[in-house]
mmCIF file of C-alpha atoms in Angstrom:
data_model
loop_
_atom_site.group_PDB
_atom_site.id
_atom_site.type_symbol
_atom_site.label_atom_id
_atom_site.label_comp_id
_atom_site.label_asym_id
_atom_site.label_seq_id
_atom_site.Cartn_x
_atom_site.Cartn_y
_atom_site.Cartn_z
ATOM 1 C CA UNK A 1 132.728 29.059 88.643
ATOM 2 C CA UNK A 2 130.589 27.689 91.338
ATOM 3 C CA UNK A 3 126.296 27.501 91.027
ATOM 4 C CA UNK A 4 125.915 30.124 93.989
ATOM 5 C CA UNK A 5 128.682 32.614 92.331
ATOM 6 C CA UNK A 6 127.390 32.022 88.968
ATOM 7 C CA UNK A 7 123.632 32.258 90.187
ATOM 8 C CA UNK A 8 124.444 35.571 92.198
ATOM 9 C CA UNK A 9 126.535 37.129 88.978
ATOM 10 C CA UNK A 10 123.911 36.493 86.772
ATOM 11 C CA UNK A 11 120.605 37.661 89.392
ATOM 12 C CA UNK A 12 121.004 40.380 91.820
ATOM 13 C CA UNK A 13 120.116 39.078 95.258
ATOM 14 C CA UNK A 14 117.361 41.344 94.730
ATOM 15 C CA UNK A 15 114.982 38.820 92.374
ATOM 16 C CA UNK A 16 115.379 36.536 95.431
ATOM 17 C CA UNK A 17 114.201 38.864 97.923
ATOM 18 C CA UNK A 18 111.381 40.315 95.704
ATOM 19 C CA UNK A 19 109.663 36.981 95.136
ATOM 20 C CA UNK A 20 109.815 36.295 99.367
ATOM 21 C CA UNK A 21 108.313 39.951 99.734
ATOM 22 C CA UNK A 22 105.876 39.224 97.426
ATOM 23 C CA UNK A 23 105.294 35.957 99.378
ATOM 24 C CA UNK A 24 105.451 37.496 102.958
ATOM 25 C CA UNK A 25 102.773 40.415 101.187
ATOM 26 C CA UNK A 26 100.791 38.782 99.012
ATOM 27 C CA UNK A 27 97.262 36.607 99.199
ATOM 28 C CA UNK A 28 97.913 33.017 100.054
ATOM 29 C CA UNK A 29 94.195 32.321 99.444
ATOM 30 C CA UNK A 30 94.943 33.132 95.872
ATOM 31 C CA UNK A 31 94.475 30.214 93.043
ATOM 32 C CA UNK A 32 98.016 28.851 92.771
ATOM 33 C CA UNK A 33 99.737 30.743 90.452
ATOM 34 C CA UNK A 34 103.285 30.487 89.409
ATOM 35 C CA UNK A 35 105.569 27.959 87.601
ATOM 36 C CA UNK A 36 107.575 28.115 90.783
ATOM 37 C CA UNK A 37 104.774 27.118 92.936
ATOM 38 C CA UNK A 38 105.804 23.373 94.363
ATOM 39 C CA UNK A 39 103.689 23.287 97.067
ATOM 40 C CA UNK A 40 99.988 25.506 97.911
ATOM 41 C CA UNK A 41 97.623 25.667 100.698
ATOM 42 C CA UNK A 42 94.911 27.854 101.753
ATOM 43 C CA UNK A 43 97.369 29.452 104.170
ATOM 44 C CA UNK A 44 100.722 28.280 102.523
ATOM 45 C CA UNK A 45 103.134 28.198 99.344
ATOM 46 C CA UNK A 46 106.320 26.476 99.024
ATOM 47 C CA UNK A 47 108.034 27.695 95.917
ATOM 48 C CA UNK A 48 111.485 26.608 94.400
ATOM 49 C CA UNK A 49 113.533 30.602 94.207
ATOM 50 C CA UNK A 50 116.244 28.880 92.332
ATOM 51 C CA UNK A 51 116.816 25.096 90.778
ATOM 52 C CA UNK A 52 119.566 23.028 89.044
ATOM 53 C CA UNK A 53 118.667 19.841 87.357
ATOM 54 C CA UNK A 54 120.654 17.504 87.687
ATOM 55 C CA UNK A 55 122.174 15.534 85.039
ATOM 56 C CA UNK A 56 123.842 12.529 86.790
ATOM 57 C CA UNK A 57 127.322 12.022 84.838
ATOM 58 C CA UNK A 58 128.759 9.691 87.606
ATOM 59 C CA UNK A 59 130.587 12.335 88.741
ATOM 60 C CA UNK A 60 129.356 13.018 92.400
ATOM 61 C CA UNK A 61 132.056 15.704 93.158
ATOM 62 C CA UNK A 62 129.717 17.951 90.737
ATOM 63 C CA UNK A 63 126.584 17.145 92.558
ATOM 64 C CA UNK A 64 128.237 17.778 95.890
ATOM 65 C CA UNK A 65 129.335 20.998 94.659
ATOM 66 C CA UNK A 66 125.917 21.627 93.301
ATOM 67 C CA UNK A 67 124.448 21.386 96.661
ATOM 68 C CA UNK A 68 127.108 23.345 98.460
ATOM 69 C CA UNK A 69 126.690 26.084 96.223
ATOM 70 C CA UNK A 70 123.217 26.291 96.917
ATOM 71 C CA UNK A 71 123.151 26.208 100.814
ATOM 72 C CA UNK A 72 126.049 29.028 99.839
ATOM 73 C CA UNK A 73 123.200 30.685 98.157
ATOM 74 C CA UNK A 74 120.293 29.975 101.159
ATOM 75 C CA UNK A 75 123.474 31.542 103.797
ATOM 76 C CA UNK A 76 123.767 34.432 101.402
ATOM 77 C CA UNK A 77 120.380 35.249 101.197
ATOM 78 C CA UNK A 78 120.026 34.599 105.389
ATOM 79 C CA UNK A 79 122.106 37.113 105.875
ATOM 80 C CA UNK A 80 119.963 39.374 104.140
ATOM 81 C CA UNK A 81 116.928 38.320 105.620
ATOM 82 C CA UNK A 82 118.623 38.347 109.189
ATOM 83 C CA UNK A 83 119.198 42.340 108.752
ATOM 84 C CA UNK A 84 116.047 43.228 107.876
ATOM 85 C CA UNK A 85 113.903 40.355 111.213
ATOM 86 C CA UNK A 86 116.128 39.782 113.119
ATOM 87 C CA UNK A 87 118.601 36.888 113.641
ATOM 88 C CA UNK A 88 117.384 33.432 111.883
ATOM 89 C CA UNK A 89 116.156 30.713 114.150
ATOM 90 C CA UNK A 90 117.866 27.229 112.606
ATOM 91 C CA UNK A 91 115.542 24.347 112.428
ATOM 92 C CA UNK A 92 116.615 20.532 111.867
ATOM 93 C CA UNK A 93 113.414 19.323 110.634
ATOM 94 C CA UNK A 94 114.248 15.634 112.167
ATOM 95 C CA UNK A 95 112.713 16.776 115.018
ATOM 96 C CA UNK A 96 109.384 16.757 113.090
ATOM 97 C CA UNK A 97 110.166 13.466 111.264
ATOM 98 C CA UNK A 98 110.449 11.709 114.940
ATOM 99 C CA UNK A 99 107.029 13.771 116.309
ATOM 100 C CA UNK A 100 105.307 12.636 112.932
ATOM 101 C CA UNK A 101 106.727 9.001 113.387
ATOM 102 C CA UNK A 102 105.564 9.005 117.042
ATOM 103 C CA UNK A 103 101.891 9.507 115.513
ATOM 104 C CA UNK A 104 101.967 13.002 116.565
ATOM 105 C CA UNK A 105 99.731 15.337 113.948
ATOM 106 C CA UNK A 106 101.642 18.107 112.304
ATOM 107 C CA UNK A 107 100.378 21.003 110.583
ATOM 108 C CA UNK A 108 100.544 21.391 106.631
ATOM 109 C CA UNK A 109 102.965 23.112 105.366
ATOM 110 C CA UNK A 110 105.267 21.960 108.081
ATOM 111 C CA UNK A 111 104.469 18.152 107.611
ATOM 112 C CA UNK A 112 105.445 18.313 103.754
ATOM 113 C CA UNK A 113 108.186 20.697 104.502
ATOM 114 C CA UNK A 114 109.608 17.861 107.074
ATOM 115 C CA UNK A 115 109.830 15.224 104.120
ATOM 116 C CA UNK A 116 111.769 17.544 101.490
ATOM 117 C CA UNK A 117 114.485 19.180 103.505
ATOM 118 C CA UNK A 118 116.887 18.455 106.074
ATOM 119 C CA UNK A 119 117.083 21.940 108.045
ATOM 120 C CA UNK A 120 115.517 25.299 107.313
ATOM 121 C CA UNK A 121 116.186 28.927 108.413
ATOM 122 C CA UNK A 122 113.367 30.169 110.038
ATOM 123 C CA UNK A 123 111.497 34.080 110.644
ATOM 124 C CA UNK A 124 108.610 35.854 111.041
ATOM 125 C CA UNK A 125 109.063 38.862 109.105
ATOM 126 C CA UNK A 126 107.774 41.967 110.944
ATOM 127 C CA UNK A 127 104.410 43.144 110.321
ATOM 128 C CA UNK A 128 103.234 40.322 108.640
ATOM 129 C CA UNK A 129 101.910 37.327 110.321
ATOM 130 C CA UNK A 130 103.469 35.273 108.653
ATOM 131 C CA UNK A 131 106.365 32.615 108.962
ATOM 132 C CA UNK A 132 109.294 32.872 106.486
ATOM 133 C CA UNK A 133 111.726 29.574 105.981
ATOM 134 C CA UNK A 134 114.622 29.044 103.638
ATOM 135 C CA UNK A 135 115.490 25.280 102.759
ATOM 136 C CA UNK A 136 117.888 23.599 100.317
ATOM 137 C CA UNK A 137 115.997 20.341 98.248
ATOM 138 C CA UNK A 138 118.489 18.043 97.479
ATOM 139 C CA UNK A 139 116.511 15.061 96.708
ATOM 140 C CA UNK A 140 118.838 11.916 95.334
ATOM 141 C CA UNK A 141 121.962 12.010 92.860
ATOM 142 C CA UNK A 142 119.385 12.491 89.750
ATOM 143 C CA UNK A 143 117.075 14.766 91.297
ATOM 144 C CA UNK A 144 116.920 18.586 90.937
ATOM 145 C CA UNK A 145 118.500 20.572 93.427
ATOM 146 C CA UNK A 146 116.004 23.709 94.603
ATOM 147 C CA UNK A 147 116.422 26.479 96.980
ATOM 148 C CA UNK A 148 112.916 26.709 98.629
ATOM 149 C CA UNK A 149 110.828 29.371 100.256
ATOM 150 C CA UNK A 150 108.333 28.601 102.415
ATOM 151 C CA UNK A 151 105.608 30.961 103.522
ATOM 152 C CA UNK A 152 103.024 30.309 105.871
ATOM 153 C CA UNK A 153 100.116 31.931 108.379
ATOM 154 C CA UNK A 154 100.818 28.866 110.435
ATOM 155 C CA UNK A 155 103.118 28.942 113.100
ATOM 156 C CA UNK A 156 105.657 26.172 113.538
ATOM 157 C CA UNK A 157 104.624 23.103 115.538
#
């Protein structure tokens, strides 16, 4: 059984979408809080919804599978997303990488967010203010794997 069928027998899609309402809702200004807090500003959080570590056995079918299954997971959760704000905006964050490279300043969370994943799914959930973006953390063959949220006032750059 694969991570992303395993993951969504095991927890309802709902636990996902909880924790990014509670994001999208809740007080950013707030002392960090949470084990699954990687990342907090005054105005930000990046948190980890979901992670695998990885236990490098020198078999790199497993860890591509591992990181399939969880951009299966990030689509499946998307999809939810997109029926509740609206079609997702895709964002390769190399754009960002060049921009920062060029000496161009970027705004936190965006700047970090730019150095841990390769793309995100992007929205501004209604009512809120706020910027909502999915991203899969793959790291290197004997790092963990996370699904990330990130959760910002700050508009994209």
């Amino acid at each position: 059984m694969s991570v992303a069928a395993a993951l969504l027998g095991h927890m309802d899609s709902a636990k996902y979408l909880a924790r990014i309402d509670s994001l999208c809702t809740g007080d950013l200004t707030a002392a960090h809080g949470g084990s699954d807090v990687l990342m907090a500003g005054s105005h930000d959080r990046i948190v980890s919804l979901e992670l695998r570590s990885a236990v490098w056995t020198g078999d790199a079918a497993q860890r591509v599978r591992t990181v399939e299954d969880f951009h299966a997971l990030k689509d499946h959760l998307a999809v939810l997303l997109d029926t509740r704000w609206g079609a997702r905006r895709p964002w390769w964050m190399g754009t960002l990488v060049v921009r920062i490279d060029r000496g161009e300043p970027i705004s936190e969370p965006w700047a970090t967010c730019s150095t841990l994943v390769d793309d995100l799914d992007l929205w501004q959930p209604t009512g809120t203010g706020r910027w909502l973006a999915l991203g899969v953390l793959e790291g290197e063959m004997d790092d963990e794997v996370h699904l990330l949220a990130l959760v910002t006032d700050t508009a994209p750059p």
